[in-house]
């Protein structure tokens, strides 16, 4: 044996190894490719051998060749072989090769699943490590799905080396298999506090990556990160966290307020530039999110700008670069503070480093004003001339155009100057941005009417000198401007000085060398010009001149008719034919000019770039529907998903959506009407747009072009923009002088006269009046255009799928527990029955997130309640914003009910409008954030600690909460509310008075209560303190004897309308081992236990674990039910063996499983507007119930209904609440719960009366028990 | 996220390429060439950040590089990474190489690209920074090398002998082109722990 090994390795030593290969390649510099191809042949031979060492060597060489650009995918299978070697040396070679050349479409990847799984669970940590590293490079959706669970286990590995790798790779798994995010998240969160700094850093890394894409889902982690930020000393982690906060602050301004102080401290204290820089960056983000110029923040902005200035002035180019980069972020919101450093930035424009010049260019964007635009552009034009590299020059060009055109040409006072700049830019050689210049020319000429005369003259010159532009083929990028020139000359030909000359220029033979689309424009506009020329010539009696023009057209057009470009050819032949006909008419001495020009009558309007996209889909048009039935092959696949969506979509998300949009739409429509009324170019319904324009009575309001004649219009030849600079200066001086005179005379008049035109500029700029009073036409948008900001989002962004709400998962497992479908696939027969080890069972912290928490401790309950309340509050807050328009709707909301709810709902919204609705309801995050005035560092740490404990000590919450109440009025949110409050109050009072009259007869007692409560709450901003809830559990006793106790919880399965999941906890009460437990029920017609495949209808379900003494464990069983309107009872038996040291006894325990109607309900959040719609729809049947002698606070009552009967609160108004739930088969159940004294009345509506009746009975029963 | 890590020499010859996103071999070569062109024409005393790589990423991505004697170390990263942090990371990488190869020079990278990969794998995983502490990195790399040696055992001896003999015939194995002054000033000196 040993001999064989030695022999093998002796054979091997003459094989070429990696070093030999490299050496060989270096020795064959002339015929490298040939040498490598012989090497590849050798490698192929080596791969055919059985010896794994030889193979590994070959694969190692292939990895090197891959780096040199050789495709090695043909060896993929051999790579897999090497990966599966038992030796670490080879395994590592294999995984390295795989990580370099495997990707999603490598088909052998699917063969690796089991090998990787084996390596992951290898006792050798480096095997595992190598597998994780490799996998991180080539993980596919399939691998991610299959291995997610294994990797998750590794996250709790004993070795930190494995833990950190496992944590890190989870990000890749999430990307490929988004479903794994929810189940894995709790553990990931746990790793943020891992004792090992490496693991902690990895977890921070992953969460930062996740949060960067979908920040809102991670807001609730802010307190935790805050704690890490104040405690961590690892700069890398700090940087990540600070970056993360930068992403979170825009979503929660209060967070920003809290952050400013610690960040400022860090800025002052840290010596690490990287950290300093990130702090500055995040402070900037915070300031942007606060945006409003709060006085105490100007210090922070000053600090940032000052620190950045130090960076920019540093000799280190890296710091200079970053300083400019951060400066550009401040620029967006605080342009003034940046503008004071203009000198520095202009200086950077001359830096030798291109990256720095580019950054400085970015900043210039915000430096310009009406005053200095011309100057700055002049400077840039100088740079353009000097710039050698085309990239930088092109960048300059785009920047010039950006700067000038920003915010609708706000800073341009003289458009003639701008046109001249554009024309000058056309002289750039080899720029890629011809089309950009062209589109600017078009835009300006179309939208600034005053400039057309000038523009047309310039364009005519350009066309005349077209040979300058096209002479050199290298300049072909720039010939795009001819497109614009031709179009402008054609369209506005009435302004042409000498149309005939331009027409000739456009019909030169050389034009045929231009690109097709430009030729096409030439041909079309030649026709327009032709009509103009005809008009003038016919007018001047000389008939022959007109005929000569026609002849010119007929002579020249055939050139275009022969064009290879279809468009050109088509247009040319069409126009040629037309001209021939015109000539015929002319020969008969018929006047044709009128009719020819009618061809091109009317103006073209500018249309906004995304207008087409924003045309809303008309109602009733389903773009996804098939026009014809699709071919039948995919039918069976299509059907299922349809059924799922048909149920959910239309009733919830959609209705909510339109609701929001309607108001927005109305607003936009209004705005648009206004705009259209003022827009002379808007084509109204009448046939001739031009006439409308002339006759429309609204025209007087439009400031029509006034040309300031101080500027001479004629500039011979190509214009020089510099002239304008001088002129502008003179003009300004003159203006200033004028103004002084005027000011002396009458100040008041002037003030009212001014500002109408340009109110946007800062004060100092108002002095500068534009040379031309211009009317910049706005672009058109379609009617009913939908507002959509996500136009630019990439639909293929993998992070979209990771936009998953994680909060309720983290805060309370009960609210939206992980559904069955969300579990990570585990290798077992049934996912629903994952066995738990007793260890995990005992330790609540360790509960694998993929399983239902079985011990609902009081702690969890409280968390859950808080969470719920917060959600409710959130939705209310949202609602509040819409409140105004909502008010009528609100009345409709419960229109079918008695009168008093209306008043009450009015009142509640009042209460709700205040962010602090109740003390106990302040959620963790809100609570944490509510200490807006930032305490000193130590205090803060204490607060954080307190927050952490608040979960377990509810008293702490209620104890500190009053403080937060007093703090909160400082929040901006509240201030908003306050302003609107007064109005609302008034309206409310009026309404109340009306209602009072109606109601006086009944409900005396009740009304009194509600009124009093409401007034009080409006004044205080709070409802009476609500004490914490008593612990509740949904687990009810199923059966019990001296050996075992079974408790169970029954929940509907959201994913499947016919399934109910029963979680049974088995608790061993005796001193012996319980084993071979078999759970069996007698199936009824309606309900059946889902048994493993292949077992008969009477077989039991074998519980997949044994119970040592004193241990409990949970098993989940799935039942299928058909009808859910009636409660069900099923009889069953549990058989098991009690095993003592010496004997074993067979025992059994009978039980009755009770499926209440409640268990078919699923907690589903519902927004109040959707809720209102639902009630209005009239499809629901009504029923009501009355509970007497209920001795508990109202919020306890609601919590109980929520908890035991799976409802969610839609809205609560102190003693009245609306609640919602949905059955697994999609029935809506709506409740209106009112309380007065000890009587609680519940009015309910549901589309299934039987179900409703049963649910109400069950609710009644719940309260009769307590 | 780090999108790619490239090492090439002053002539654009790739010495290591690690892409954390899939590209075809041709595109990879193109990216290396493009990056080389962008980086090589820059002066020594300009900043180490570069935008405008057409092939990789887009506007969100930056090239962050360092030039040591004959080699360029280029990291292509997106905006979630701290620029100065990555510069530091490159420094840590080079210092680690220096420790592992004992006075690293370009030839080490040429002949032992697999080892460089292994070292890199301890620092960056799947495009995310795994470890920034040099001692920890070296410890893990050493432990794995030790394992490799113990696996080779007796059987490995002849092969090692042969390779030693092969190397002896090599006059072109000078160790003087060392990667140079690796203690180039990093702006944020208190480095990661």
GROMACS .gro file of C-alpha atoms in nm, chain A residues 525-741:
model
  217
  525UNK     CA    1  -3.807   7.011  -4.315
  526UNK     CA    2  -3.705   7.094  -4.666
  527UNK     CA    3  -4.072   7.047  -4.744
  528UNK     CA    4  -4.169   7.285  -4.464
  529UNK     CA    5  -3.923   7.540  -4.590
  530UNK     CA    6  -4.053   7.490  -4.937
  531UNK     CA    7  -4.401   7.586  -4.825
  532UNK     CA    8  -4.271   7.900  -4.658
  533UNK     CA    9  -4.071   7.997  -4.963
  534UNK     CA   10  -4.371   7.941  -5.187
  535UNK     CA   11  -4.582   8.163  -4.969
  536UNK     CA   12  -4.340   8.453  -4.990
  537UNK     CA   13  -4.275   8.409  -5.359
  538UNK     CA   14  -4.638   8.381  -5.460
  539UNK     CA   15  -4.712   8.687  -5.258
  540UNK     CA   16  -4.457   8.887  -5.449
  541UNK     CA   17  -4.630   8.831  -5.783
  542UNK     CA   18  -4.326   8.675  -5.947
  543UNK     CA   19  -4.478   8.341  -6.052
  544UNK     CA   20  -4.159   8.218  -6.209
  545UNK     CA   21  -3.959   8.234  -5.889
  546UNK     CA   22  -4.203   7.996  -5.727
  547UNK     CA   23  -4.179   7.760  -6.018
  548UNK     CA   24  -3.803   7.768  -5.997
  549UNK     CA   25  -3.818   7.668  -5.635
  550UNK     CA   26  -4.036   7.373  -5.725
  551UNK     CA   27  -3.790   7.281  -5.991
  552UNK     CA   28  -3.508   7.292  -5.738
  553UNK     CA   29  -3.696   7.048  -5.519
  554UNK     CA   30  -3.769   6.820  -5.810
  555UNK     CA   31  -3.402   6.825  -5.911
  556UNK     CA   32  -3.260   6.754  -5.570
  557UNK     CA   33  -3.508   6.518  -5.411
  558UNK     CA   34  -3.433   6.214  -5.629
  559UNK     CA   35  -3.101   6.192  -5.449
  560UNK     CA   36  -3.291   6.110  -5.133
  561UNK     CA   37  -3.537   5.884  -5.307
  562UNK     CA   38  -3.241   5.656  -5.376
  563UNK     CA   39  -3.138   5.653  -5.015
  564UNK     CA   40  -3.081   5.318  -4.854
  565UNK     CA   41  -3.261   5.437  -4.548
  566UNK     CA   42  -3.626   5.347  -4.569
  567UNK     CA   43  -3.747   5.646  -4.377
  568UNK     CA   44  -3.559   5.889  -4.599
  569UNK     CA   45  -3.669   5.711  -4.909
  570UNK     CA   46  -4.032   5.706  -4.811
  571UNK     CA   47  -4.047   6.070  -4.713
  572UNK     CA   48  -3.849   6.182  -5.015
  573UNK     CA   49  -4.061   5.999  -5.268
  574UNK     CA   50  -4.376   6.118  -5.102
  575UNK     CA   51  -4.266   6.480  -5.104
  576UNK     CA   52  -4.125   6.454  -5.453
  577UNK     CA   53  -4.461   6.339  -5.580
  578UNK     CA   54  -4.629   6.622  -5.396
  579UNK     CA   55  -4.394   6.882  -5.540
  580UNK     CA   56  -4.449   6.746  -5.889
  581UNK     CA   57  -4.818   6.790  -5.844
  582UNK     CA   58  -4.765   7.141  -5.710
  583UNK     CA   59  -4.557   7.223  -6.011
  584UNK     CA   60  -4.834   7.104  -6.234
  585UNK     CA   61  -5.075   7.335  -6.060
  586UNK     CA   62  -4.829   7.619  -6.077
  587UNK     CA   63  -4.799   7.576  -6.449
  588UNK     CA   64  -5.174   7.621  -6.464
  589UNK     CA   65  -5.114   7.937  -6.263
  590UNK     CA   66  -5.310   7.818  -5.964
  591UNK     CA   67  -5.227   7.969  -5.627
  592UNK     CA   68  -5.107   7.680  -5.412
  593UNK     CA   69  -4.908   7.839  -5.131
  594UNK     CA   70  -5.202   7.848  -4.892
  595UNK     CA   71  -5.279   7.484  -4.934
  596UNK     CA   72  -4.919   7.373  -4.914
  597UNK     CA   73  -4.862   7.557  -4.590
  598UNK     CA   74  -5.179   7.401  -4.454
  599UNK     CA   75  -4.987   7.075  -4.465
  600UNK     CA   76  -4.765   7.197  -4.185
  601UNK     CA   77  -5.005   7.414  -3.992
  602UNK     CA   78  -5.030   7.390  -3.620
  603UNK     CA   79  -4.770   7.382  -3.350
  604UNK     CA   80  -4.605   7.084  -3.195
  605UNK     CA   81  -4.613   7.085  -2.820
  606UNK     CA   82  -4.339   6.970  -2.592
  607UNK     CA   83  -4.430   6.651  -2.416
  608UNK     CA   84  -4.272   6.544  -2.091
  609UNK     CA   85  -4.026   6.260  -2.133
  610UNK     CA   86  -4.217   6.008  -1.930
  611UNK     CA   87  -4.562   6.119  -2.035
  612UNK     CA   88  -4.636   5.805  -2.229
  613UNK     CA   89  -4.546   5.585  -1.938
  614UNK     CA   90  -4.771   5.776  -1.706
  615UNK     CA   91  -5.088   5.743  -1.903
  616UNK     CA   92  -5.305   5.553  -1.659
  617UNK     CA   93  -5.467   5.233  -1.764
  618UNK     CA   94  -5.833   5.309  -1.825
  619UNK     CA   95  -6.079   5.135  -1.604
  620UNK     CA   96  -6.185   4.800  -1.731
  621UNK     CA   97  -5.878   4.751  -1.943
  622UNK     CA   98  -5.672   4.461  -1.825
  623UNK     CA   99  -5.341   4.466  -2.003
  624UNK     CA  100  -5.246   4.128  -1.867
  625UNK     CA  101  -5.554   3.956  -1.991
  626UNK     CA  102  -5.522   3.744  -2.298
  627UNK     CA  103  -5.682   3.877  -2.607
  628UNK     CA  104  -5.702   3.528  -2.739
  629UNK     CA  105  -5.680   3.221  -2.525
  630UNK     CA  106  -5.318   3.118  -2.494
  631UNK     CA  107  -5.210   2.782  -2.625
  632UNK     CA  108  -5.337   2.519  -2.391
  633UNK     CA  109  -5.006   2.360  -2.284
  634UNK     CA  110  -4.952   2.582  -1.982
  635UNK     CA  111  -5.310   2.577  -1.869
  636UNK     CA  112  -5.272   2.351  -1.575
  637UNK     CA  113  -4.986   2.556  -1.439
  638UNK     CA  114  -5.166   2.883  -1.473
  639UNK     CA  115  -5.473   2.791  -1.289
  640UNK     CA  116  -5.350   2.757  -0.936
  641UNK     CA  117  -5.182   3.088  -0.872
  642UNK     CA  118  -5.482   3.259  -1.020
  643UNK     CA  119  -5.709   3.112  -0.762
  644UNK     CA  120  -5.491   3.244  -0.484
  645UNK     CA  121  -5.472   3.594  -0.609
  646UNK     CA  122  -5.829   3.624  -0.713
  647UNK     CA  123  -5.928   3.593  -0.355
  648UNK     CA  124  -5.687   3.828  -0.194
  649UNK     CA  125  -5.602   4.103  -0.431
  650UNK     CA  126  -5.914   4.286  -0.519
  651UNK     CA  127  -6.051   4.315  -0.172
  652UNK     CA  128  -5.758   4.448   0.018
  653UNK     CA  129  -5.449   4.588  -0.127
  654UNK     CA  130  -5.616   4.719  -0.433
  655UNK     CA  131  -5.897   4.906  -0.275
  656UNK     CA  132  -5.656   5.068  -0.037
  657UNK     CA  133  -5.442   5.172  -0.322
  658UNK     CA  134  -5.704   5.346  -0.523
  659UNK     CA  135  -5.819   5.520  -0.215
  660UNK     CA  136  -5.486   5.683  -0.169
  661UNK     CA  137  -5.457   5.764  -0.531
  662UNK     CA  138  -5.791   5.922  -0.569
  663UNK     CA  139  -5.710   6.216  -0.355
  664UNK     CA  140  -5.371   6.252  -0.501
  665UNK     CA  141  -5.521   6.231  -0.843
  666UNK     CA  142  -5.780   6.489  -0.768
  667UNK     CA  143  -5.514   6.721  -0.648
  668UNK     CA  144  -5.303   6.664  -0.952
  669UNK     CA  145  -5.594   6.702  -1.183
  670UNK     CA  146  -5.670   7.033  -1.027
  671UNK     CA  147  -5.311   7.144  -1.064
  672UNK     CA  148  -5.301   7.031  -1.418
  673UNK     CA  149  -5.618   7.213  -1.509
  674UNK     CA  150  -5.467   7.524  -1.371
  675UNK     CA  151  -5.158   7.466  -1.566
  676UNK     CA  152  -5.344   7.396  -1.885
  677UNK     CA  153  -5.551   7.704  -1.846
  678UNK     CA  154  -5.234   7.903  -1.840
  679UNK     CA  155  -5.072   7.711  -2.116
  680UNK     CA  156  -5.136   7.853  -2.458
  681UNK     CA  157  -5.007   7.541  -2.624
  682UNK     CA  158  -5.240   7.304  -2.464
  683UNK     CA  159  -5.457   7.156  -2.729
  684UNK     CA  160  -5.811   7.182  -2.613
  685UNK     CA  161  -6.089   6.974  -2.747
  686UNK     CA  162  -6.171   7.201  -3.043
  687UNK     CA  163  -6.026   7.103  -3.379
  688UNK     CA  164  -5.794   7.393  -3.454
  689UNK     CA  165  -5.549   7.441  -3.180
  690UNK     CA  166  -5.411   7.760  -3.316
  691UNK     CA  167  -5.740   7.932  -3.325
  692UNK     CA  168  -5.809   7.839  -2.972
  693UNK     CA  169  -5.481   7.983  -2.879
  694UNK     CA  170  -5.560   8.310  -3.039
  695UNK     CA  171  -5.914   8.340  -2.922
  696UNK     CA  172  -5.886   8.195  -2.580
  697UNK     CA  173  -5.989   8.457  -2.330
  698UNK     CA  174  -5.725   8.344  -2.085
  699UNK     CA  175  -5.447   8.463  -2.305
  700UNK     CA  176  -5.428   8.803  -2.148
  701UNK     CA  177  -5.294   8.648  -1.832
  702UNK     CA  178  -4.999   8.505  -2.011
  703UNK     CA  179  -4.699   8.723  -1.998
  704UNK     CA  180  -4.622   8.750  -2.361
  705UNK     CA  181  -4.275   8.789  -2.490
  706UNK     CA  182  -4.123   9.127  -2.450
  707UNK     CA  183  -3.793   9.165  -2.615
  708UNK     CA  184  -3.553   9.392  -2.446
  709UNK     CA  185  -3.402   9.589  -2.722
  710UNK     CA  186  -3.094   9.688  -2.533
  711UNK     CA  187  -2.937   9.377  -2.677
  712UNK     CA  188  -2.866   9.395  -3.045
  713UNK     CA  189  -2.993   9.085  -3.213
  714UNK     CA  190  -2.766   9.068  -3.508
  715UNK     CA  191  -2.445   8.884  -3.460
  716UNK     CA  192  -2.260   8.820  -3.779
  717UNK     CA  193  -2.132   8.473  -3.837
  718UNK     CA  194  -2.104   8.225  -3.553
  719UNK     CA  195  -2.179   8.396  -3.226
  720UNK     CA  196  -1.927   8.442  -2.954
  721UNK     CA  197  -2.077   8.389  -2.617
  722UNK     CA  198  -1.822   8.623  -2.463
  723UNK     CA  199  -1.989   8.917  -2.624
  724UNK     CA  200  -2.291   8.845  -2.417
  725UNK     CA  201  -2.091   8.852  -2.105
  726UNK     CA  202  -1.983   9.206  -2.171
  727UNK     CA  203  -2.324   9.310  -2.287
  728UNK     CA  204  -2.475   9.155  -1.982
  729UNK     CA  205  -2.249   9.349  -1.755
  730UNK     CA  206  -2.328   9.673  -1.925
  731UNK     CA  207  -2.692   9.597  -1.915
  732UNK     CA  208  -2.683   9.520  -1.548
  733UNK     CA  209  -2.503   9.835  -1.470
  734UNK     CA  210  -2.757  10.030  -1.660
  735UNK     CA  211  -3.035   9.849  -1.488
  736UNK     CA  212  -2.889   9.920  -1.152
  737UNK     CA  213  -2.873  10.284  -1.235
  738UNK     CA  214  -3.229  10.278  -1.355
  739UNK     CA  215  -3.343  10.105  -1.050
  740UNK     CA  216  -3.186  10.357  -0.822
  741UNK     CA  217  -3.371  10.630  -0.994
   0.00000   0.00000   0.00000
